[in-house]
Coordinates of C-alpha atoms in Angstrom, one line a residue:
M157 CA 90.8 53.5 148.0
P158 CA 90.9 57.0 146.4
S159 CA 93.1 59.6 148.0
I160 CA 91.2 61.9 150.3
E161 CA 93.0 65.0 149.1
P162 CA 91.5 65.3 145.6
H163 CA 88.1 64.6 147.2
L164 CA 88.5 67.4 149.7
S165 CA 89.6 69.7 146.9
M166 CA 86.5 68.8 144.9
I167 CA 84.3 69.4 147.9
G168 CA 85.9 72.8 148.4
R169 CA 85.4 73.8 144.8
L170 CA 81.8 72.6 145.0
K171 CA 81.1 74.7 148.1
G172 CA 82.7 77.7 146.4
S173 CA 80.5 77.3 143.4
L174 CA 77.3 76.9 145.5
I175 CA 78.2 80.0 147.5
Q176 CA 78.6 82.0 144.2
L177 CA 75.2 80.6 143.1
T178 CA 73.7 81.7 146.4
E179 CA 75.1 85.2 145.9
E180 CA 73.6 85.4 142.4
I181 CA 70.2 84.3 143.7
D182 CA 70.4 86.8 146.6
Q183 CA 71.2 89.6 144.1
M184 CA 68.3 88.5 142.0
I185 CA 66.0 88.7 145.0
D186 CA 67.3 92.2 145.8
T187 CA 66.6 93.5 142.3
I188 CA 63.4 91.7 141.4
D189 CA 61.2 94.6 142.4
I190 CA 63.0 96.9 140.0
E191 CA 60.9 97.2 136.9
E192 CA 63.9 97.4 134.5
S193 CA 65.4 94.2 136.0
N194 CA 65.6 91.4 133.4
V195 CA 64.4 88.6 135.6
L196 CA 64.2 86.0 132.8
N197 CA 67.8 86.7 131.7
K198 CA 69.0 86.2 135.3
F199 CA 67.1 83.0 135.6
E200 CA 68.9 81.7 132.5
Q201 CA 72.3 82.7 133.9
I202 CA 71.6 81.0 137.2
H203 CA 70.3 77.9 135.4
H204 CA 73.5 77.8 133.3
S205 CA 75.7 78.2 136.4
F206 CA 73.9 75.5 138.2
H207 CA 74.1 73.1 135.2
N208 CA 77.9 73.7 135.1
V209 CA 78.2 72.8 138.8
Q210 CA 76.0 69.7 138.4
T211 CA 77.9 68.3 135.4
T212 CA 81.3 69.0 136.9
T213 CA 80.3 67.3 140.2
A214 CA 78.7 64.3 138.4
S215 CA 81.8 63.8 136.2
Y216 CA 84.0 63.7 139.3
Y217 CA 81.7 61.2 141.1
L218 CA 81.4 59.1 137.9
K219 CA 85.2 58.4 138.1
L220 CA 84.9 57.5 141.8
Y221 CA 82.0 55.0 141.0
L222 CA 83.9 53.4 138.1
S223 CA 87.5 53.3 139.4
P224 CA 87.0 50.1 141.6
F225 CA 85.5 48.2 138.6
T226 CA 87.7 49.2 135.6
A227 CA 91.2 50.5 135.2
Q228 CA 90.1 52.0 131.8
Y229 CA 88.2 55.1 132.9
D230 CA 90.3 57.3 130.7
V231 CA 89.5 55.1 127.7
L232 CA 85.8 55.3 128.4
S233 CA 86.1 59.0 128.9
T234 CA 87.8 59.5 125.6
A235 CA 85.3 57.3 123.8
V236 CA 82.3 59.2 125.2
Q237 CA 83.9 62.5 124.4
H238 CA 84.5 61.5 120.7
L239 CA 81.0 60.0 120.4
S240 CA 79.5 63.1 121.9
E241 CA 81.4 65.4 119.5
R242 CA 80.2 63.4 116.5
R243 CA 76.6 62.9 117.9
H244 CA 76.9 59.2 117.6
G245 CA 74.3 57.7 120.0
A246 CA 75.8 55.2 122.5
L247 CA 74.7 53.0 125.4
I248 CA 77.5 51.5 127.5
V249 CA 76.9 49.2 130.5
I250 CA 79.6 48.9 133.1
Q251 CA 79.0 45.8 135.3
R252 CA 79.8 46.4 139.0
K253 CA 78.9 43.8 141.7
D254 CA 75.5 42.5 140.4
E255 CA 75.2 39.8 137.8
L256 CA 73.5 41.0 134.7
D257 CA 72.9 37.9 132.6
S258 CA 69.2 37.5 133.4
L259 CA 68.5 41.1 132.4
I260 CA 70.6 41.6 129.3
H261 CA 69.6 39.8 126.1
S262 CA 70.5 39.1 122.5
G263 CA 74.1 40.4 122.7
L264 CA 76.8 39.5 120.2
P265 CA 79.8 38.1 122.1
L266 CA 83.1 40.0 121.6
N267 CA 85.4 39.4 124.6
A268 CA 87.7 42.1 123.3
D269 CA 90.1 44.5 125.1
L270 CA 88.4 47.8 125.9
S271 CA 89.7 50.5 123.6
Y272 CA 88.1 53.8 122.5
S273 CA 88.7 53.0 118.8
L274 CA 86.7 49.8 119.1
M275 CA 83.9 51.6 121.1
E276 CA 83.7 54.3 118.4
S277 CA 83.5 51.7 115.6
I278 CA 80.7 49.9 117.4
F279 CA 78.6 53.0 117.8
Y280 CA 79.4 54.5 114.4
T281 CA 76.2 55.4 112.7
G282 CA 75.2 52.6 110.3
S283 CA 77.2 49.9 112.2
P284 CA 75.0 46.8 112.7
L285 CA 75.8 47.0 116.4
H286 CA 75.2 50.7 117.1
D287 CA 71.6 50.4 118.2
G288 CA 72.2 48.1 121.2
A289 CA 74.2 48.3 124.4
V290 CA 77.8 47.4 125.0
L291 CA 78.5 45.4 128.1
I292 CA 81.9 46.0 129.9
C293 CA 83.2 43.9 132.7
N294 CA 86.5 45.0 134.2
D295 CA 88.6 46.0 131.2
T296 CA 86.9 43.8 128.6
I297 CA 84.0 44.4 126.2
I298 CA 82.0 41.3 126.8
S299 CA 79.3 41.8 124.1
A300 CA 77.6 44.4 121.9
A301 CA 74.1 44.9 120.5
N302 CA 72.5 44.0 123.9
V303 CA 68.9 44.6 124.7
L304 CA 68.2 46.1 128.1
P305 CA 64.9 46.3 130.1
L306 CA 63.1 49.7 129.6
S307 CA 62.0 51.9 132.4
E308 CA 58.5 53.1 132.6
H309 CA 59.4 56.2 134.6
K310 CA 60.0 59.7 133.3
A311 CA 62.9 62.0 134.3
D312 CA 61.5 65.2 135.8
G313 CA 58.3 64.6 133.8
K314 CA 60.1 64.6 130.5
K315 CA 59.6 61.9 127.8
L316 CA 62.8 59.9 127.4
G317 CA 64.3 58.3 124.3
T318 CA 64.8 54.5 124.1
R319 CA 68.5 54.7 125.1
H320 CA 67.8 56.7 128.3
R321 CA 64.8 54.5 129.2
A322 CA 67.1 51.4 128.8
A323 CA 69.8 52.9 130.9
L324 CA 67.3 53.8 133.7
G325 CA 65.6 50.4 133.4
L326 CA 68.8 48.4 134.0
S327 CA 70.0 50.8 136.8
E328 CA 66.6 50.5 138.5
Q329 CA 67.1 46.7 138.9
T330 CA 70.9 46.4 139.4
D331 CA 73.9 48.4 140.6
A332 CA 75.3 48.7 137.0
L333 CA 76.4 52.1 135.8
V334 CA 75.1 52.9 132.3
L335 CA 76.6 55.7 130.1
V336 CA 74.4 57.3 127.5
V337 CA 75.3 59.6 124.6
S338 CA 72.3 61.2 122.9
E339 CA 72.2 60.9 119.1
E340 CA 70.0 64.0 118.9
T341 CA 72.1 66.4 121.1
G342 CA 75.4 64.7 121.7
R343 CA 74.9 65.2 125.4
A344 CA 76.3 62.6 127.8
T345 CA 74.7 61.3 130.9
F346 CA 75.0 58.3 133.2
A347 CA 72.3 56.3 135.0
L348 CA 72.8 54.9 138.5
D349 CA 70.2 53.7 141.0
G350 CA 67.4 54.7 138.7
K351 CA 68.5 58.3 138.2
L352 CA 70.2 60.2 135.3
Y353 CA 73.1 62.6 135.8
P354 CA 74.6 64.9 133.1
I355 CA 78.3 64.7 132.7
R356 CA 81.0 66.8 130.9
T357 CA 82.5 65.4 127.7
T358 CA 85.5 67.8 127.8
G359 CA 87.7 68.7 130.8
V360 CA 86.4 65.8 132.9
V361 CA 87.7 66.2 136.5

């Protein structure tokens, strides 16, 4: 069970960030009637601040969600960071309590020790395995090039790419946690319980 002290520290930092955001919003409300006030610029600043709080918090909880199911969180974090920096798209399934065999298809068995170098080689652009999903159970890469069920839902009304739809599709039907790296933007997210959460790829809590 995770120590309560880091959790309380994170909650304290989250409260502090939210208080600061509230003060920024209050200041915006106080100055919105001033004709010279650049409202759009302040909206952008608040959006940026909120996004930073969201990604930092999601990154922290990602570690909490994964720690009981793999001892290789740091390996996963490094792999996602490197893939994000290179804009190599990736789809990584971490099995938790639910069995996934009936929902994951066409994978190539690997049964290899989890390492960031192997993960990066799998998702290297041009690799025959890079388009599918990797399945991880405990500290082992079970298979690659897996096909996942696609979600029919949209995130906040936005059209999603195939990787994100696949991540949501599996997370809607199981308790699996699915990491996604966008090939277009390099941004990293994780899917859990049918929702997507942005995460940091540097300075993960």
